[in-house]
Each structure stands twice: as structure tokens, then as C-alpha cells.
Coordinates of C-alpha atoms in Angstrom, one line a residue:
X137 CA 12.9 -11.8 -22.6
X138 CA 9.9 -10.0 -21.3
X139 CA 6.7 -11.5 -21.4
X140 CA 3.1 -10.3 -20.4
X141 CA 0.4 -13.4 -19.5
X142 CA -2.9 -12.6 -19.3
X143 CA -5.8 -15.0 -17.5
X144 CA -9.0 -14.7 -17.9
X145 CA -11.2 -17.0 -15.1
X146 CA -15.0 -16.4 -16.0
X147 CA -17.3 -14.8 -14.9
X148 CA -15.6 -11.7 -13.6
X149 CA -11.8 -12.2 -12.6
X150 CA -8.8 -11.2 -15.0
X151 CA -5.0 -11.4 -14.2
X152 CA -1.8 -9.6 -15.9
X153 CA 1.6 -11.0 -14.9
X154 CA 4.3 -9.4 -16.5
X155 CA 8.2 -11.8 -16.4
X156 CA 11.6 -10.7 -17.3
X157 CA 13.2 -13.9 -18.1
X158 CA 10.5 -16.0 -16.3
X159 CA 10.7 -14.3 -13.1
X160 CA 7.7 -12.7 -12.1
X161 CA 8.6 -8.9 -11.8
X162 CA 4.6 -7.2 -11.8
X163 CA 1.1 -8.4 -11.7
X164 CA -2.2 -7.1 -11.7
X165 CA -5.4 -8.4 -10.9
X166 CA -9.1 -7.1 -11.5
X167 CA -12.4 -8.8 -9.7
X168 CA -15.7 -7.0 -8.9
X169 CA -14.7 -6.3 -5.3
X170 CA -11.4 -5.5 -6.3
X171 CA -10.3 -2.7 -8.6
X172 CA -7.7 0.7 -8.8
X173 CA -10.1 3.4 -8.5
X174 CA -6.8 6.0 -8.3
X175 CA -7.7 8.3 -11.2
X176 CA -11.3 7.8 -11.1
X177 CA -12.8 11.8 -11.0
X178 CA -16.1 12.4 -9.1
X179 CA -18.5 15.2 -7.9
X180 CA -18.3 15.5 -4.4
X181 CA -20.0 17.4 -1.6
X182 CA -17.8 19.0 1.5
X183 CA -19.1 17.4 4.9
X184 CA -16.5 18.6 7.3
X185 CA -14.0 21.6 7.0
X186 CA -11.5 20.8 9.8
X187 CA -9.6 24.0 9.9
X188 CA -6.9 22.7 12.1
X189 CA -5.5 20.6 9.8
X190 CA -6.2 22.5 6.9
X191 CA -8.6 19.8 5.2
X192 CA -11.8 18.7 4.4
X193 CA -14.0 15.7 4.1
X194 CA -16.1 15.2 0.5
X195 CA -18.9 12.9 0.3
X196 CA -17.9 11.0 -3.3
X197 CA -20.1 8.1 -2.7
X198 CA -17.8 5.6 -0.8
X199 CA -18.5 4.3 2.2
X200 CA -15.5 6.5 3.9
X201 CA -15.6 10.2 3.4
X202 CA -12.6 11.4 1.0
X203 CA -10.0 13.5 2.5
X204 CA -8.6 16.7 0.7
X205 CA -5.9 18.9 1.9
X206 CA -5.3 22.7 0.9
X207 CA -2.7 22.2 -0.9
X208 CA -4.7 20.0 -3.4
X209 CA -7.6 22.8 -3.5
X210 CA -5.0 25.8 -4.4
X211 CA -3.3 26.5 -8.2
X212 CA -0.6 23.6 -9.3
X213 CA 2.0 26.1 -8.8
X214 CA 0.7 29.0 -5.7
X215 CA 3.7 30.0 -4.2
X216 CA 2.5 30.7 -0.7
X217 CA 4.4 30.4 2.9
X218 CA 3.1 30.4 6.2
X219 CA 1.6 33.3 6.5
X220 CA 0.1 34.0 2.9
X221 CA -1.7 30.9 2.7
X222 CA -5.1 30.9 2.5
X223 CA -7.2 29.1 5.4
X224 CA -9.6 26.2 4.2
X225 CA -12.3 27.7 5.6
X226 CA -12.0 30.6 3.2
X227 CA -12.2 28.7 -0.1
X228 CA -14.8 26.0 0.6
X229 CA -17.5 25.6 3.1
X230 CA -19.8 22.0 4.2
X231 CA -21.9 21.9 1.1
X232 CA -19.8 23.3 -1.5
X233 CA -19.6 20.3 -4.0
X234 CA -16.5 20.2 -6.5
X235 CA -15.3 17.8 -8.9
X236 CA -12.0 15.8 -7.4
X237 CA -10.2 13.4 -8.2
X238 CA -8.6 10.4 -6.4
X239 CA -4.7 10.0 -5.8
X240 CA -4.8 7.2 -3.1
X241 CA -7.3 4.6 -3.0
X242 CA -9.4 4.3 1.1
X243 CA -7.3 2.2 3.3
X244 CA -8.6 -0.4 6.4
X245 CA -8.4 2.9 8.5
X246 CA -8.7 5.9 6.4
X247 CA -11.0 7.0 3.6
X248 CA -9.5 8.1 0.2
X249 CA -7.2 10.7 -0.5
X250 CA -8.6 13.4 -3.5
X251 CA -6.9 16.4 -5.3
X252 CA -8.5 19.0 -7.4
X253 CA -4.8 18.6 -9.5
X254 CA -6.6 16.5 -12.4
X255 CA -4.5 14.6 -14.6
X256 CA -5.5 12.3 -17.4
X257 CA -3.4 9.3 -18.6
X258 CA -3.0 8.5 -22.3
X259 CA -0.1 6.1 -23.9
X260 CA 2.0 9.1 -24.6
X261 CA 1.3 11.7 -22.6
X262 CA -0.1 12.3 -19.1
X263 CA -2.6 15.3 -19.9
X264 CA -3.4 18.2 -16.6
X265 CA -5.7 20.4 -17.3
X266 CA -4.8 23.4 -15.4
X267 CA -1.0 23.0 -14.4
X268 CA 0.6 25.0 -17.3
X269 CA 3.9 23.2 -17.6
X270 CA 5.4 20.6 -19.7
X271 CA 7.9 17.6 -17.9
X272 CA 10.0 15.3 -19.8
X273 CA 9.7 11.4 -18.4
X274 CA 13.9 11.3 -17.0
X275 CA 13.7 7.6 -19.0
X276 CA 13.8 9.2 -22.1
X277 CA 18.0 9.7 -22.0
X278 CA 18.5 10.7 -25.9
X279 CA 19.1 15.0 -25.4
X280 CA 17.7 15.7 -28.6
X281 CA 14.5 13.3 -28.4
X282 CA 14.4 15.5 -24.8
X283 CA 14.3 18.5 -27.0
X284 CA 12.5 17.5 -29.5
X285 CA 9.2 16.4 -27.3
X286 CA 9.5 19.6 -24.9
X287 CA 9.2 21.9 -28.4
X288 CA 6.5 19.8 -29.6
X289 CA 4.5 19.6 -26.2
X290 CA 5.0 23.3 -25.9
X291 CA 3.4 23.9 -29.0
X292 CA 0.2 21.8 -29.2
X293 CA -0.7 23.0 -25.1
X294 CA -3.1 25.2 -24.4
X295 CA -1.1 28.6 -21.9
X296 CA -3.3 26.7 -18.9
X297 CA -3.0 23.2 -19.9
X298 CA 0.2 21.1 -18.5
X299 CA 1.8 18.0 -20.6
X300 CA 4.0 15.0 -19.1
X301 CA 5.9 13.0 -21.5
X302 CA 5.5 9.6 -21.0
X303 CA 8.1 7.2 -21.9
X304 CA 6.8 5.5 -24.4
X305 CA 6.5 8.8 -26.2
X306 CA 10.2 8.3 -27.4
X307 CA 10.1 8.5 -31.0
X308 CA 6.3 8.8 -31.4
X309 CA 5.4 11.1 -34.5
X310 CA 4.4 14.6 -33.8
X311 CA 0.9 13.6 -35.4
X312 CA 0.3 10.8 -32.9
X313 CA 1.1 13.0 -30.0
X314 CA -0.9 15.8 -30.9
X315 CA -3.6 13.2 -31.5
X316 CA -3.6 12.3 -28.4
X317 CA -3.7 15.3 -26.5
X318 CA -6.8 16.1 -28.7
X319 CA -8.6 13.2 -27.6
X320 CA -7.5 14.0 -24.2
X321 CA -8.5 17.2 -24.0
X322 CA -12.2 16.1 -25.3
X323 CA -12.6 14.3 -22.3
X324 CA -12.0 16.6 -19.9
X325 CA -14.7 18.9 -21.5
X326 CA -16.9 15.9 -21.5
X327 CA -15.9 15.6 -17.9
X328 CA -16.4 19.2 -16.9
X329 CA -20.0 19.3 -18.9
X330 CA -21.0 16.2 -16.7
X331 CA -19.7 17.7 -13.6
X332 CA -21.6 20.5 -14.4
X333 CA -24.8 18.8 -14.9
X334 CA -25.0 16.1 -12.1
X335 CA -26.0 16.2 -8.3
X336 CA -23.1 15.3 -5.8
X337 CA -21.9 12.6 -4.8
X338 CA -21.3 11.2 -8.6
X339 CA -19.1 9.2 -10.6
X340 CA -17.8 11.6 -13.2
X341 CA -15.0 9.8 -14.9
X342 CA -13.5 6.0 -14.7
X343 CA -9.5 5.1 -16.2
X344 CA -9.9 1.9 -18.0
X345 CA -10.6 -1.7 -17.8
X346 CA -7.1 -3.4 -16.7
X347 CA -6.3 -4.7 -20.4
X348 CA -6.8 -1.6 -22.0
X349 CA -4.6 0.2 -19.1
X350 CA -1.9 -2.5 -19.5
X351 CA -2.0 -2.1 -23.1
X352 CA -1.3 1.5 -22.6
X353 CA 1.0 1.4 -19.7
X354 CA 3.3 -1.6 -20.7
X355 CA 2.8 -2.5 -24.0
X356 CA 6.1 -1.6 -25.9
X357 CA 9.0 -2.6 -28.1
X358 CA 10.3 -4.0 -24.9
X359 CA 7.7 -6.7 -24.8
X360 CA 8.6 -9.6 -26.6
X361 CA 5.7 -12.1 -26.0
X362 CA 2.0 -11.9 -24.9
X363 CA 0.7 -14.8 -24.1
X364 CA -3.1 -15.1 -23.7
X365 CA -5.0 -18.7 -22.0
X366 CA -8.5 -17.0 -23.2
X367 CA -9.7 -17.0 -27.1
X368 CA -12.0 -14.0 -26.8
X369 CA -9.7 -11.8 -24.6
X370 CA -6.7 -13.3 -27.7
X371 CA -9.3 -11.5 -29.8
X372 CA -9.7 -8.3 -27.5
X373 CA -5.3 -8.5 -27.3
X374 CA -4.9 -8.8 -31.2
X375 CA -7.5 -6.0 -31.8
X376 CA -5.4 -3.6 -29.3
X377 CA -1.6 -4.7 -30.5
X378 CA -3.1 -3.6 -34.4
X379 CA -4.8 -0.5 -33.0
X380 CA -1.4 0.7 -31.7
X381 CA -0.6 4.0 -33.6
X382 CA 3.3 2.3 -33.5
X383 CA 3.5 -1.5 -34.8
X384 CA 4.8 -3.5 -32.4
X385 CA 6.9 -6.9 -33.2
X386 CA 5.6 -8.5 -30.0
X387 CA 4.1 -12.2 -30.8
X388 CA 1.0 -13.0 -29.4
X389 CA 0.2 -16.5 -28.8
X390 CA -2.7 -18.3 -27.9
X391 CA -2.2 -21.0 -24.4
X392 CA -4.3 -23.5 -25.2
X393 CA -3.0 -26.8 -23.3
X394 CA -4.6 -28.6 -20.8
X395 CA -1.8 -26.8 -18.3
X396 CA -3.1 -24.1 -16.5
X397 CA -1.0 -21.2 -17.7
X398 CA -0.5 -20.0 -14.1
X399 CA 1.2 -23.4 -13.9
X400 CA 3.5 -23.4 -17.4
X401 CA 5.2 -20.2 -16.4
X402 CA 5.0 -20.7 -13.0
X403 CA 3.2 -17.5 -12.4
X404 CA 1.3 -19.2 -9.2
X405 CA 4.3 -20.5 -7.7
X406 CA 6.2 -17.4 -7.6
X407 CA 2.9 -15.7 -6.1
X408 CA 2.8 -18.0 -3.2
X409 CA 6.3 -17.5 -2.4
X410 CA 6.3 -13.6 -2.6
X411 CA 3.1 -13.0 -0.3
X412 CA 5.4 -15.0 2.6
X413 CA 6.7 -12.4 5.3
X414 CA 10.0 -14.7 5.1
X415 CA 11.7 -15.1 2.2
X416 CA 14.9 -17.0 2.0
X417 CA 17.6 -15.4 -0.4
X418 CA 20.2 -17.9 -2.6
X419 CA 22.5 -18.0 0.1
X420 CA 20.7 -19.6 3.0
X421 CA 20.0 -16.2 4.4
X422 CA 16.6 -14.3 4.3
X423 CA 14.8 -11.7 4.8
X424 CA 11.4 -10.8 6.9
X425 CA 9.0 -8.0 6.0
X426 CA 6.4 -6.2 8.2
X427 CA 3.7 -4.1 8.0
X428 CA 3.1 -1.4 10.4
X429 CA 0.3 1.4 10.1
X430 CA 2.9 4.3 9.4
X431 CA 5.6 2.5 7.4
X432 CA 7.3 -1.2 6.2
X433 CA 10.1 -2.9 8.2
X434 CA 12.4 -5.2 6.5
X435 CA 14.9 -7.5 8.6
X436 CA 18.3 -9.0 6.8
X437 CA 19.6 -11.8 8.2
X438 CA 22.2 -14.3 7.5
X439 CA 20.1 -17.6 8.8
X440 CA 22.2 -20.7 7.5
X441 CA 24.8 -19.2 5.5
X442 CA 28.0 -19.0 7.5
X443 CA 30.2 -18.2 4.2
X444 CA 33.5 -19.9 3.6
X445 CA 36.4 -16.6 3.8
X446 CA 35.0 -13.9 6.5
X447 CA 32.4 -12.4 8.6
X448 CA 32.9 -9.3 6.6
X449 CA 32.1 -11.0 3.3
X450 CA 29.4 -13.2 4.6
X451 CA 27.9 -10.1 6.0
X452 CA 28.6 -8.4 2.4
X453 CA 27.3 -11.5 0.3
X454 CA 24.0 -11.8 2.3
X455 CA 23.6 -7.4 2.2
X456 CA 23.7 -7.8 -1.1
X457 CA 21.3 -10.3 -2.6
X458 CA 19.2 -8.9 0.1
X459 CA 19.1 -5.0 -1.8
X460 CA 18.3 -6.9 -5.3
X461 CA 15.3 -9.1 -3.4
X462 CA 14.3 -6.0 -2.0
X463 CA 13.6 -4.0 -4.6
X464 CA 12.3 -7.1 -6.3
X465 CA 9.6 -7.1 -3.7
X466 CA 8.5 -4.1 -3.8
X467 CA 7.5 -3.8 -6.6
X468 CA 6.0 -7.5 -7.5
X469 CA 3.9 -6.6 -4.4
X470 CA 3.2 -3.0 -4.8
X471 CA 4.5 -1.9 -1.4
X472 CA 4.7 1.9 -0.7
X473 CA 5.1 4.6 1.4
X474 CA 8.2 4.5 4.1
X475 CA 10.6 1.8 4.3
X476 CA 13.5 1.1 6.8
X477 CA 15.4 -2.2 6.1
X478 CA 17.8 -3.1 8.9
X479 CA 20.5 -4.7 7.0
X480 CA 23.1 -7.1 9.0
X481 CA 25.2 -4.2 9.8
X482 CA 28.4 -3.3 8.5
X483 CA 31.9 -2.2 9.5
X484 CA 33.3 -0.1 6.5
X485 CA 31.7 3.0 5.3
X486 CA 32.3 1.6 1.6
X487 CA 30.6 -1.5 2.6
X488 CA 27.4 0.5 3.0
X489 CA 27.8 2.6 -0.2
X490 CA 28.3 -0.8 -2.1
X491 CA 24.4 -2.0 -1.0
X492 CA 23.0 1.3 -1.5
X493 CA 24.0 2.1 -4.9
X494 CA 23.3 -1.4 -5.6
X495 CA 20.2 -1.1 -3.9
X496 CA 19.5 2.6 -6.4
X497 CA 20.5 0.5 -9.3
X498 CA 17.6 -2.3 -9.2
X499 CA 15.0 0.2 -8.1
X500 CA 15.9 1.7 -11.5
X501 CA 13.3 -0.8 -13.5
X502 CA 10.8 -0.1 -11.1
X503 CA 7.8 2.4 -12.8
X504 CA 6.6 4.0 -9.5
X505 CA 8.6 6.6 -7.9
X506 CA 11.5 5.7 -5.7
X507 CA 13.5 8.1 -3.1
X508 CA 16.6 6.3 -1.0
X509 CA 17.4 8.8 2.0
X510 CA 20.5 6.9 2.9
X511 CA 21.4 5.3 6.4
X512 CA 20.3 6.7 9.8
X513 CA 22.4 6.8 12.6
X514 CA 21.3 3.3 14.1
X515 CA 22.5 2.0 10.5
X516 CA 19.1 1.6 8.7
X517 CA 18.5 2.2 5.4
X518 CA 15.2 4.8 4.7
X519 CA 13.7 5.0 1.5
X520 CA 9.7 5.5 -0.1
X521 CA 8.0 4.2 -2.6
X522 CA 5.2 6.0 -4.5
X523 CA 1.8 4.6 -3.0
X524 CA -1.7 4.8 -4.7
X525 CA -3.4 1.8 -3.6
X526 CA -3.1 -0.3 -0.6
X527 CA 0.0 -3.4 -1.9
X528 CA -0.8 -6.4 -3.2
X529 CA -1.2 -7.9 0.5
X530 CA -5.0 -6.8 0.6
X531 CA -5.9 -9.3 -2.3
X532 CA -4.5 -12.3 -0.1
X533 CA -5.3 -11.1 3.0
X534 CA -8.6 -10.2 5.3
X535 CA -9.0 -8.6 8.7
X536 CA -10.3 -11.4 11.1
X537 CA -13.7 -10.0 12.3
X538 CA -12.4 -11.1 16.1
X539 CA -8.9 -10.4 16.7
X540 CA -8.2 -8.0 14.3
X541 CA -5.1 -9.5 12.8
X542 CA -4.7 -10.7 9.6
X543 CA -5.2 -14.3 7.4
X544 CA -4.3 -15.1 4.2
X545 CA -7.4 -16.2 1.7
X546 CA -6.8 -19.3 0.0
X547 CA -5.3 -19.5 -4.0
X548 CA -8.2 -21.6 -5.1
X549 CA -10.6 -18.9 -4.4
X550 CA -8.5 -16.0 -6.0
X551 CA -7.2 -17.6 -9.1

């Protein structure tokens, strides 16, 4: 059973939790001083060309100067080694302005990240204007459903433009898709006119409001129940579900008890619990997460549970639930970038294969990209997680002013 609960709390804040079988798996949350500007495309202005790293800083209107890196200035697909590359310097210069567009949001240290790669997300397709290739999403299994999207794709693209399948695109019609890409393609000329007409730094484009972009990204057969605690956002829902191009069966369903509907789920409770650094797993042991500037440690340890057979399978027990919490984590709380996780360590080599295929295995329902290295030498377990945005953490948490650490904001002010 998956569910998707939406929360409106006037004037300005709006939450999406989605559940699989009433366990809080995702959630998103827009507020004025909080939203996912990754996607958003502006005209920028070059302040700094720092040829020793091969980058640049753009003005784009933030109060931290963007970064771009060659790589993100030259053709999707320049094949170019050390010595053929071309130097920064030689392609843009402090005052050149360019339309970008941003792949990580700024950071309590850094500024954003911005690309000249430009990609444009519909509910099908994932639209690039100048990367001349077509990719099929790996979720889509069926060979022939593979074949028969890569023909189609092939055939509605412009030679320059590039096409990813999307998931959702399994079994969409070939007028739908091509639809789409139409629409798509419309505004990135809208896009490039605008660019072409405003001053640096500007605002050029802006990916939707968070309904709209949960409508898109995980409204599908696989939702079984929206559930909505606001009557004109149950209106906005019913509008989008009958605007779908495919009908959907999900229900949608109006919560209108006296019980908050963060409390009838329980989306709050569950909310609470993940933003601990120590959670406990069903054992008695638990787990401990930490955040440093280049990557996220996780800690596995046995606490209270002693087992009842061996220190091997105790050890093995505890490792396990541990690898399905984990990947749990990660993505309810959007956590990224490099991960170690020190799990209790283990004697047999087949041990250690167990929690890492387990570990491959529940990353599997997770939408953002996910690479396991395998174990280092000391025993640790390396693997990233595609990062946009800074996790979940930042919406609880603020820099103290004095100390520089870290406190957690209270619920009652959030939600």
C-alpha cells in the first residue's frame, strides 16, 4: 500500500509524505525560505576565472557566487584528455554572461554548483537540449517496451536534442510522448528568447511548485491513496489526477477530522525519530550517523542485544537490520554524497557479501542514484548517493550564531 499525504498549513508552508505500508519512506516540504532551486536556469555574469582549478564564479543573483567547472562549459560528449582540453580562460572571460543552470543547490560553505548541460524534466521524458543521445530509465525491465521507447525517442528528437526515458514512460502512447517533448521543447525556446533579452544576473526559468512536481515525479499506478487535510489543495489534487494523460485508479480522499493528519498516519512521529543521530534498530542494537564537511559516517553497533545462539549471528542479525535502516535513512532524509558505514565487523568473507547485497537490494527503491564501492581494507563499507540539495537535516537544524555547531528547531514552528 503506498500512500501520498499532502498538508497544507496556511499561509505559505506545504508538506508531501509519501508511505509504503505506513512507514514513512520520502517527504518533501516547501516554505518561503525553503525551496529546491536544482533545475532553476538563470543568466549569469563570470566574476572570477580561476584557471588553476579550471572554473569560474557566475553572479546568478544569490547571495554566494555560483561555481562552474570546464567540464560543464564544454559539448555533453567532447572527448578530450589532458592535454587537448581547452583552458577556461580560453572560452570565457570576467564579464562574459551565459545562461546556466543549477545541479546542486549553495551549501553553509559553498555557493551553488551550475552546468551549461541543460535538462528539462517532464512526466515522461527528461528533455536536454544539446546532448544528442537518447537513454532508457534501467527501471523499465520489459526488452521490447526498451525497444519500443528508444525507436520512438529516436524519431521525434531533433540530431542536437537528447531524450531520457523516464519511468513512468512505460506504456505511455507514442502521442503523449511526442506531446510532451513538444511542450518541452517550446520552453526552452521561450527560455533561450528570454535569455537573450534580459541583463545578468536573472531568473530565466523556475521547475514547479512542489504539488505539481510530485504529481509528475510520483504520481503513478503504484500509488494507491492520496490523501489530502486541505479542501482547496483536494481541489488543486483532483484537477491534476483528471489532467493525467494516463487515468490513474488512485483514490483521493479528503482528511477532514479533528486529528491532525500528521498525527492519524503518524507522519510526525516518524519525523521526530529519523532526524535523531541515534536510532535504535528492532533488535536492541542501533545505529549513529554523522555529518562531516566531506562525507557521512554511520556507526553499527550491537547496544543491548546480546542474541541467544553466537557472536557470529548476533553480529550477523544486528549487520543486517542495520543495511535495511540504512538505506531507509537515506533516503527519508535525503542524505548524499560519500558514505562509509562501519558495520560491527565480521569474520567470514560471505558474511560481508550477505549485508552488501542486502544492503544493494533496499537501495533498489530509492529514486536518486546509488553506487556501493564495496569494503575497504579497515572493513568499511563505501558508497554515494546522488546529492542536489543539502538533506533533510537543514529544515530541522540552524548554525548557532556563537559556537558554530548545530540545534535542532522546534516541530511546532515547522509543521
Amino acid at each position: 500500500m503506498k500512500q501520498l499525504v499532502i498538508h497544507k498549513k496556511f499561509p505559505d508552508l506545504t508538506l508531501v509524505a509519501l508511505l509504503e505500508n505506513g512507514r514513512l519512506v520520502e517527504f518533501f516540504i516547501e516554505r518561503p525560505d525553503f525551496h529546491n532551486r536544482v533545475g532553476t536556469i538563470y543568466k549569469g555574469r563570470i566574476v572570477n576565472v580561476l584557471s588553476g582549478m579550471d572554473a569560474a564564479f557566475v553572479d546568478i543573483g544569490l547571495e554566494k557566487k555560483a561555481f562552474i567547472h570546464v567540464d560543464d562549459l564544454l559539448p555533453v560528449h567532447a572527448a578530450y584528455d589532458a592535454t587537448t582540453k581547452p583552458l577556461i580562460a580560453s572560452i570565457v572571460t570576467v564579464g562574459d554572461e551565459l545562461i546556466v543552470q543549477m545541479l546542486k543547490e549553495p551549501t553553509r560553505s559553498k555557493g551553488a554548483k551550475v552546468t551549461a548541460h541543460f535538462s528539462l524534466t517532464g512526466r515522461w521524458l527528461v528533455f536536454m537540449p544539446g546532448a544528442g543521445y537518447v537513454a532508457i530509465s534501467n527501471k523499465i525491465r520489459l526488452v521490447a517496451e526498451r525497444r519500443r521507447l528508444s525507436h520512438l525517442a529516436e524519431r521525434v528528437r531533433a540530431p542536437h536534442e537528447g531524450i531520457i526515458v523516464r519511468t513512468a514512460a512505460d506504456g505511455v502512447s507514442d502521442e503523449a510522448f511526442e506531446r510532451e517533448l513538444l511542450t518541452m521543447r517550446s520552453r526552452w525556446e521561450q527560455i533561450v528568447t528570454e535569455g537573450q533579452r534580459e541583463k545578468a544576473p536573472k531568473q530565466l526559468f523556475r521547475d514547479d511548485a512542489l504539488l505539481p512536481r510530485m504529481f509528475r515525479d510520483l504520481v503513478t499506478e503504484k500509488i494507491d491513496e492520496i490523501i489530502v487535510d486541505n479542501q482547496h489543495m483536494y481541489g488543486v489534487a483532483r484537477e491534476m489526477l483528471t489532467s493525467l494523460t494516463t487515468p490513474l485508479r488512485t483514490h483521493l480522499q479528503l482528511h477532514d477530522t479533528n486529528t491532525s493528519i500528521l498525527e492519524a498516519y503518524p507522519i510526525r512521529e516518524q519525523m521526530e525519530r529519523a532526524n535523531e543521530s541515534k536510532l535504535r534498530l528492532p533488535s536492541g542494537g542501533y545505529i549513529v550517523i554523522d555529518f562531516t564537511e566531506a562525507l557521512t559516517v554511520i556507526d553499527v553497533n550491537t547496544g543491548q542485544f546480546t542474541g541467544s545462539s553466537s557472536l557470529t549471528e548476533t553480529i550477523l542479525k544486528t549487520n543486517r537490520e542495520a543495511a535495511e535502516e540504512v538505506a531507509h535513512i537515506l533516503r527519508l532524509r535525503d542524505i548524499g554524497g560519500i558514505i562509509i558505514i562501519d558495520f560491527i565487523d565480521m569474520l567470514f568473507e560471505e558474511n560481508r557479501h550477505e549485508i552488501e547485497e542486502l544492503l544493494r537490494s533496499a537501495v533498489l527503491k530509492d529514486r536518486m542514484k546509488v553506487h556501493i564501492l564495496g569494503w575497504t581494507k579497515l572493513g568499511l563499507l563505501e558508497m554515494t548517493r546522488k546529492r542536489a540539495s543539502e538533506h533533510q537535516d537543514s529544515l530541522f537544524f540552524e548554525t548557532c550564531k556563537c559556537c558554530g555547531g548545530r540545534r535542532k528547531t522546534k516541530w511546532d514552528t515547522l509543521l
